[in-house]
Amino acid sequence: MQRYFIEEPLVDEMAVISGDDAKHIQKVMRMQEGHSIIIVSEGKAYEATIERFEGQDVRVRKSSDALRSNELPIQVTICCGLPKGEKLDLITQKATELGMHELVLFEAERSIVKWDAQKGSKKQQRLQKIAKEAAEQSHRNVVPTIQDIVTFKQLLQMIEKYDVCFVADEEDAKLEKRTRFAEMLSKMNGQHSVCVVFGPEGGLSRTEIQALMDRGFQSISLGPRILRAETAPLYVLSAISYEFE
């Protein structure tokens, strides 16, 4: 069944789907009155029936109790130093499928790409759309939030928002005695929000790593191999899923 996110709360078990989603129902899926879909409102998913078409809008009625949630039990925020090319699109899509709660972007010392402030809003909207489509495809109840880009100084202050904060350090991965991520996760008793910082293609500088650790971020390695900028966040989400699901 196709899944659609509803921005407004249900009113008398009814909802109106508009915009691109309504167009998708009518023009792409060619659904008719009486057909069933899944709607997600306020973090809960329900089966719903198409009641009628109102111009370009689609009115639906909830027809079931809340369905089982597929969300990770841990809220994971991914913080990425700006990568180049289409890697950000890939990170957004795949990390959403793996359960990411929030994506934060920052300009690292070694970021080749610079964020154009004038075009930033459009880029953010495009990434948010990618996240929404990936959330629908993977049957999630929450669309990850794509935050505005932050400075490195602002990133340092973010530790106050989360139960635990990690920074992926490729130098740690080179050590004979590494800080195993699995061991760090096993110590998370009663902690429900995690922030993990990743560098761009060239990694984080030693100055950045030290600044994060001085603020209380914990250094982690992601196995003995050096992972690409777009691979490392997916490794972390997979490990968290394995540990807690």
mmCIF file of C-alpha atoms in Angstrom:
data_model
loop_
_atom_site.group_PDB
_atom_site.id
_atom_site.type_symbol
_atom_site.label_atom_id
_atom_site.label_comp_id
_atom_site.label_asym_id
_atom_site.label_seq_id
_atom_site.Cartn_x
_atom_site.Cartn_y
_atom_site.Cartn_z
ATOM 1 C CA MET A 1 0.000 0.000 0.000
ATOM 2 C CA GLN A 2 1.222 3.491 -0.832
ATOM 3 C CA ARG A 3 2.155 5.650 2.172
ATOM 4 C CA TYR A 4 1.538 9.400 2.441
ATOM 5 C CA PHE A 5 2.456 11.841 5.196
ATOM 6 C CA ILE A 6 -0.294 14.183 6.378
ATOM 7 C CA GLU A 7 0.880 17.584 7.600
ATOM 8 C CA GLU A 8 -2.278 18.468 9.552
ATOM 9 C CA PRO A 9 -3.791 16.411 12.421
ATOM 10 C CA LEU A 10 -6.762 14.207 11.584
ATOM 11 C CA VAL A 11 -10.154 15.844 12.128
ATOM 12 C CA ASP A 12 -12.996 13.398 12.845
ATOM 13 C CA GLU A 13 -10.763 10.660 11.406
ATOM 14 C CA MET A 14 -10.593 12.554 8.104
ATOM 15 C CA ALA A 15 -7.673 14.145 6.272
ATOM 16 C CA VAL A 16 -7.079 16.008 3.021
ATOM 17 C CA ILE A 17 -4.106 15.146 0.818
ATOM 18 C CA SER A 18 -2.999 17.898 -1.537
ATOM 19 C CA GLY A 19 -0.073 18.994 -3.682
ATOM 20 C CA ASP A 20 2.326 16.472 -5.203
ATOM 21 C CA ASP A 21 0.942 13.604 -3.110
ATOM 22 C CA ALA A 22 -2.592 14.192 -4.371
ATOM 23 C CA LYS A 23 -1.264 14.351 -7.928
ATOM 24 C CA HIS A 24 0.603 11.078 -7.341
ATOM 25 C CA ILE A 25 -2.600 9.379 -6.138
ATOM 26 C CA GLN A 26 -4.685 10.593 -9.065
ATOM 27 C CA LYS A 27 -2.292 10.799 -12.012
ATOM 28 C CA VAL A 28 0.431 8.242 -11.260
ATOM 29 C CA MET A 29 -1.318 5.554 -9.203
ATOM 30 C CA ARG A 30 -4.709 6.259 -10.855
ATOM 31 C CA MET A 31 -6.549 5.363 -7.667
ATOM 32 C CA GLN A 32 -10.304 5.558 -7.350
ATOM 33 C CA GLU A 33 -12.760 6.246 -4.549
ATOM 34 C CA GLY A 34 -12.781 3.300 -2.158
ATOM 35 C CA HIS A 35 -9.127 2.405 -2.690
ATOM 36 C CA SER A 36 -6.958 1.958 0.382
ATOM 37 C CA ILE A 37 -3.714 3.744 1.277
ATOM 38 C CA ILE A 38 -1.643 4.308 4.412
ATOM 39 C CA ILE A 39 -1.530 7.772 5.925
ATOM 40 C CA VAL A 40 0.890 8.999 8.590
ATOM 41 C CA SER A 41 -0.223 11.754 10.925
ATOM 42 C CA GLU A 42 1.637 13.003 14.011
ATOM 43 C CA GLY A 43 4.026 10.064 13.940
ATOM 44 C CA LYS A 44 1.352 7.350 13.693
ATOM 45 C CA ALA A 45 0.395 5.329 10.614
ATOM 46 C CA TYR A 46 -3.135 4.194 9.738
ATOM 47 C CA GLU A 47 -4.877 2.469 6.903
ATOM 48 C CA ALA A 48 -7.248 4.879 5.172
ATOM 49 C CA THR A 49 -9.869 4.811 2.450
ATOM 50 C CA ILE A 50 -10.215 7.368 -0.317
ATOM 51 C CA GLU A 51 -13.604 8.980 0.276
ATOM 52 C CA ARG A 52 -13.732 11.384 -2.652
ATOM 53 C CA PHE A 53 -11.776 13.692 -4.920
ATOM 54 C CA GLU A 54 -12.230 17.419 -4.401
ATOM 55 C CA GLY A 55 -10.669 19.080 -7.426
ATOM 56 C CA GLN A 56 -6.948 18.468 -7.106
ATOM 57 C CA ASP A 57 -7.249 17.339 -3.464
ATOM 58 C CA VAL A 58 -8.002 13.869 -2.104
ATOM 59 C CA ARG A 59 -10.140 13.387 1.001
ATOM 60 C CA VAL A 60 -9.465 10.190 2.973
ATOM 61 C CA ARG A 61 -10.902 8.532 6.084
ATOM 62 C CA LYS A 62 -8.924 6.569 8.651
ATOM 63 C CA SER A 63 -10.028 2.915 8.613
ATOM 64 C CA SER A 64 -7.788 1.193 11.191
ATOM 65 C CA ASP A 65 -6.108 1.572 14.538
ATOM 66 C CA ALA A 66 -2.500 2.776 14.562
ATOM 67 C CA LEU A 67 -0.158 0.386 12.783
ATOM 68 C CA ARG A 68 3.112 -0.865 14.244
ATOM 69 C CA SER A 69 5.899 1.715 14.232
ATOM 70 C CA ASN A 70 9.118 0.918 12.390
ATOM 71 C CA GLU A 71 11.162 3.707 13.986
ATOM 72 C CA LEU A 72 14.549 3.126 15.608
ATOM 73 C CA PRO A 73 14.285 3.145 19.421
ATOM 74 C CA ILE A 74 17.263 5.528 19.423
ATOM 75 C CA GLN A 75 17.021 8.984 17.823
ATOM 76 C CA VAL A 76 20.166 9.359 15.727
ATOM 77 C CA THR A 77 21.397 12.718 14.455
ATOM 78 C CA ILE A 78 23.957 12.531 11.643
ATOM 79 C CA CYS A 79 26.303 15.531 11.357
ATOM 80 C CA CYS A 80 28.215 15.624 8.059
ATOM 81 C CA GLY A 81 31.032 17.836 6.906
ATOM 82 C CA LEU A 82 29.875 18.993 3.482
ATOM 83 C CA PRO A 83 30.795 16.336 0.884
ATOM 84 C CA LYS A 84 31.094 16.986 -2.842
ATOM 85 C CA GLY A 85 28.965 15.889 -5.759
ATOM 86 C CA GLU A 86 25.780 13.923 -5.174
ATOM 87 C CA LYS A 87 27.027 12.243 -2.005
ATOM 88 C CA LEU A 88 24.739 14.363 0.146
ATOM 89 C CA ASP A 89 21.710 13.080 -1.770
ATOM 90 C CA LEU A 90 22.861 9.501 -1.217
ATOM 91 C CA ILE A 91 23.494 10.046 2.501
ATOM 92 C CA THR A 92 20.053 11.632 2.924
ATOM 93 C CA GLN A 93 18.221 8.850 1.105
ATOM 94 C CA LYS A 94 20.004 5.826 2.546
ATOM 95 C CA ALA A 95 20.329 7.200 6.079
ATOM 96 C CA THR A 96 16.570 7.841 6.065
ATOM 97 C CA GLU A 97 15.952 4.231 5.047
ATOM 98 C CA LEU A 98 18.193 3.100 7.925
ATOM 99 C CA GLY A 99 16.355 5.169 10.533
ATOM 100 C CA MET A 100 18.124 8.548 10.798
ATOM 101 C CA HIS A 101 16.174 11.089 12.851
ATOM 102 C CA GLU A 102 17.934 14.293 11.805
ATOM 103 C CA LEU A 103 20.666 15.471 9.422
ATOM 104 C CA VAL A 104 22.928 18.397 10.269
ATOM 105 C CA LEU A 105 25.441 19.818 7.777
ATOM 106 C CA PHE A 106 28.520 21.856 8.578
ATOM 107 C CA GLU A 107 31.502 23.276 6.697
ATOM 108 C CA ALA A 108 34.616 21.453 7.855
ATOM 109 C CA GLU A 109 38.167 22.655 7.303
ATOM 110 C CA ARG A 110 38.645 20.104 4.530
ATOM 111 C CA SER A 111 35.255 20.545 2.872
ATOM 112 C CA ILE A 112 35.820 21.212 -0.820
ATOM 113 C CA VAL A 113 32.214 22.253 -1.356
ATOM 114 C CA LYS A 114 31.086 25.597 0.046
ATOM 115 C CA TRP A 115 27.446 26.209 0.918
ATOM 116 C CA ASP A 116 25.955 28.985 -1.182
ATOM 117 C CA ALA A 117 23.718 30.929 1.204
ATOM 118 C CA GLN A 118 21.468 32.131 -1.636
ATOM 119 C CA LYS A 119 20.919 28.612 -2.959
ATOM 120 C CA GLY A 120 21.025 26.937 0.446
ATOM 121 C CA SER A 121 17.282 27.089 1.041
ATOM 122 C CA LYS A 122 16.528 25.334 -2.259
ATOM 123 C CA LYS A 123 19.146 22.665 -1.539
ATOM 124 C CA GLN A 124 17.654 22.077 1.886
ATOM 125 C CA GLN A 125 14.150 21.768 0.425
ATOM 126 C CA ARG A 126 15.403 19.272 -2.160
ATOM 127 C CA LEU A 127 17.094 17.171 0.520
ATOM 128 C CA GLN A 128 13.929 17.318 2.628
ATOM 129 C CA LYS A 129 11.950 16.000 -0.345
ATOM 130 C CA ILE A 130 14.461 13.162 -0.792
ATOM 131 C CA ALA A 131 14.057 12.311 2.901
ATOM 132 C CA LYS A 132 10.258 12.330 2.628
ATOM 133 C CA GLU A 133 10.239 10.005 -0.382
ATOM 134 C CA ALA A 134 12.714 7.653 1.311
ATOM 135 C CA ALA A 135 10.607 7.645 4.486
ATOM 136 C CA GLU A 136 7.529 6.689 2.475
ATOM 137 C CA GLN A 137 9.402 3.942 0.618
ATOM 138 C CA SER A 138 10.835 2.444 3.821
ATOM 139 C CA HIS A 139 7.480 2.614 5.675
ATOM 140 C CA ARG A 140 8.604 5.014 8.342
ATOM 141 C CA ASN A 141 6.369 7.071 10.620
ATOM 142 C CA VAL A 142 8.712 10.064 10.791
ATOM 143 C CA VAL A 143 10.394 12.104 8.071
ATOM 144 C CA PRO A 144 13.925 13.059 9.180
ATOM 145 C CA THR A 145 14.540 16.767 9.607
ATOM 146 C CA ILE A 146 17.185 18.327 7.360
ATOM 147 C CA GLN A 147 18.537 21.199 9.439
ATOM 148 C CA ASP A 148 20.052 24.459 8.255
ATOM 149 C CA ILE A 149 23.819 24.347 7.850
ATOM 150 C CA VAL A 150 25.704 25.184 11.054
ATOM 151 C CA THR A 151 29.180 26.519 11.736
ATOM 152 C CA PHE A 152 31.754 24.334 13.453
ATOM 153 C CA LYS A 153 31.419 26.543 16.538
ATOM 154 C CA GLN A 154 27.672 25.860 16.617
ATOM 155 C CA LEU A 155 28.371 22.162 16.171
ATOM 156 C CA LEU A 156 30.473 22.189 19.340
ATOM 157 C CA GLN A 157 27.494 23.533 21.300
ATOM 158 C CA MET A 158 25.184 20.758 20.112
ATOM 159 C CA ILE A 159 26.458 18.298 22.711
ATOM 160 C CA GLU A 160 23.984 19.820 25.152
ATOM 161 C CA LYS A 161 21.036 18.560 23.068
ATOM 162 C CA TYR A 162 21.867 14.832 23.129
ATOM 163 C CA ASP A 163 22.404 12.025 25.609
ATOM 164 C CA VAL A 164 25.670 11.002 23.961
ATOM 165 C CA CYS A 165 27.837 12.422 21.161
ATOM 166 C CA PHE A 166 30.420 10.582 19.057
ATOM 167 C CA VAL A 167 32.945 11.670 16.453
ATOM 168 C CA ALA A 168 34.189 9.200 13.838
ATOM 169 C CA ASP A 169 37.991 9.392 13.826
ATOM 170 C CA GLU A 170 39.881 7.604 11.041
ATOM 171 C CA GLU A 171 43.113 7.866 13.042
ATOM 172 C CA ASP A 172 41.467 5.761 15.756
ATOM 173 C CA ALA A 173 40.736 3.119 13.117
ATOM 174 C CA LYS A 174 44.458 2.834 12.369
ATOM 175 C CA LEU A 175 45.383 1.982 15.955
ATOM 176 C CA GLU A 176 46.122 -1.609 16.911
ATOM 177 C CA LYS A 177 43.839 -1.203 19.927
ATOM 178 C CA ARG A 178 40.805 0.621 18.556
ATOM 179 C CA THR A 179 37.801 2.134 20.303
ATOM 180 C CA ARG A 180 35.199 -0.371 19.111
ATOM 181 C CA PHE A 181 31.856 1.241 18.320
ATOM 182 C CA ALA A 182 29.970 -1.881 19.426
ATOM 183 C CA GLU A 183 31.439 -1.540 22.914
ATOM 184 C CA MET A 184 30.395 2.121 23.089
ATOM 185 C CA LEU A 185 26.839 1.212 22.109
ATOM 186 C CA SER A 186 26.650 -1.571 24.711
ATOM 187 C CA LYS A 187 27.261 1.037 27.425
ATOM 188 C CA MET A 188 24.284 3.182 26.411
ATOM 189 C CA ASN A 189 21.921 2.401 29.261
ATOM 190 C CA GLY A 190 18.766 4.510 29.167
ATOM 191 C CA GLN A 191 20.192 6.948 26.609
ATOM 192 C CA HIS A 192 17.835 7.653 23.722
ATOM 193 C CA SER A 193 19.410 10.393 21.607
ATOM 194 C CA VAL A 194 22.742 10.091 19.798
ATOM 195 C CA CYS A 195 24.714 12.577 17.736
ATOM 196 C CA VAL A 196 27.509 11.313 15.451
ATOM 197 C CA VAL A 197 29.883 13.657 13.616
ATOM 198 C CA PHE A 198 31.573 12.697 10.336
ATOM 199 C CA GLY A 199 34.133 14.568 8.276
ATOM 200 C CA PRO A 200 34.072 15.249 4.511
ATOM 201 C CA GLU A 201 36.183 13.331 1.990
ATOM 202 C CA GLY A 202 39.472 14.428 3.571
ATOM 203 C CA GLY A 203 38.256 13.679 7.074
ATOM 204 C CA LEU A 204 38.247 16.016 10.055
ATOM 205 C CA SER A 205 41.446 17.826 10.941
ATOM 206 C CA ARG A 206 43.224 16.994 14.204
ATOM 207 C CA THR A 207 42.284 20.453 15.431
ATOM 208 C CA GLU A 208 38.590 19.738 14.821
ATOM 209 C CA ILE A 209 38.809 16.298 16.432
ATOM 210 C CA GLN A 210 40.486 17.734 19.511
ATOM 211 C CA ALA A 211 37.961 20.575 19.783
ATOM 212 C CA LEU A 212 35.076 18.091 19.675
ATOM 213 C CA MET A 213 36.681 15.835 22.265
ATOM 214 C CA ASP A 214 37.385 18.817 24.523
ATOM 215 C CA ARG A 215 33.651 19.522 24.456
ATOM 216 C CA GLY A 216 32.835 15.938 25.477
ATOM 217 C CA PHE A 217 32.409 14.130 22.153
ATOM 218 C CA GLN A 218 33.678 10.556 22.323
ATOM 219 C CA SER A 219 36.015 9.288 19.612
ATOM 220 C CA ILE A 220 35.009 6.098 17.790
ATOM 221 C CA SER A 221 36.445 3.966 15.001
ATOM 222 C CA LEU A 222 34.267 2.166 12.470
ATOM 223 C CA GLY A 223 36.327 -0.966 12.031
ATOM 224 C CA PRO A 224 39.903 -1.267 10.723
ATOM 225 C CA ARG A 225 39.089 0.005 7.229
ATOM 226 C CA ILE A 226 38.832 3.658 6.215
ATOM 227 C CA LEU A 227 35.287 4.344 4.969
ATOM 228 C CA ARG A 228 34.158 6.907 2.437
ATOM 229 C CA ALA A 229 32.308 10.002 3.638
ATOM 230 C CA GLU A 230 29.010 8.620 2.331
ATOM 231 C CA THR A 231 29.578 5.113 3.742
ATOM 232 C CA ALA A 232 30.461 5.929 7.351
ATOM 233 C CA PRO A 233 27.004 7.275 8.402
ATOM 234 C CA LEU A 234 25.345 4.170 6.966
ATOM 235 C CA TYR A 235 27.752 1.920 8.901
ATOM 236 C CA VAL A 236 26.840 3.723 12.142
ATOM 237 C CA LEU A 237 23.093 3.483 11.571
ATOM 238 C CA SER A 238 23.379 -0.216 10.718
ATOM 239 C CA ALA A 239 25.375 -0.869 13.901
ATOM 240 C CA ILE A 240 22.812 0.998 16.018
ATOM 241 C CA SER A 241 19.984 -0.945 14.389
ATOM 242 C CA TYR A 242 21.792 -4.236 15.093
ATOM 243 C CA GLU A 243 22.372 -3.295 18.738
ATOM 244 C CA PHE A 244 18.940 -1.939 19.593
ATOM 245 C CA GLU A 245 16.517 -3.662 17.206
#
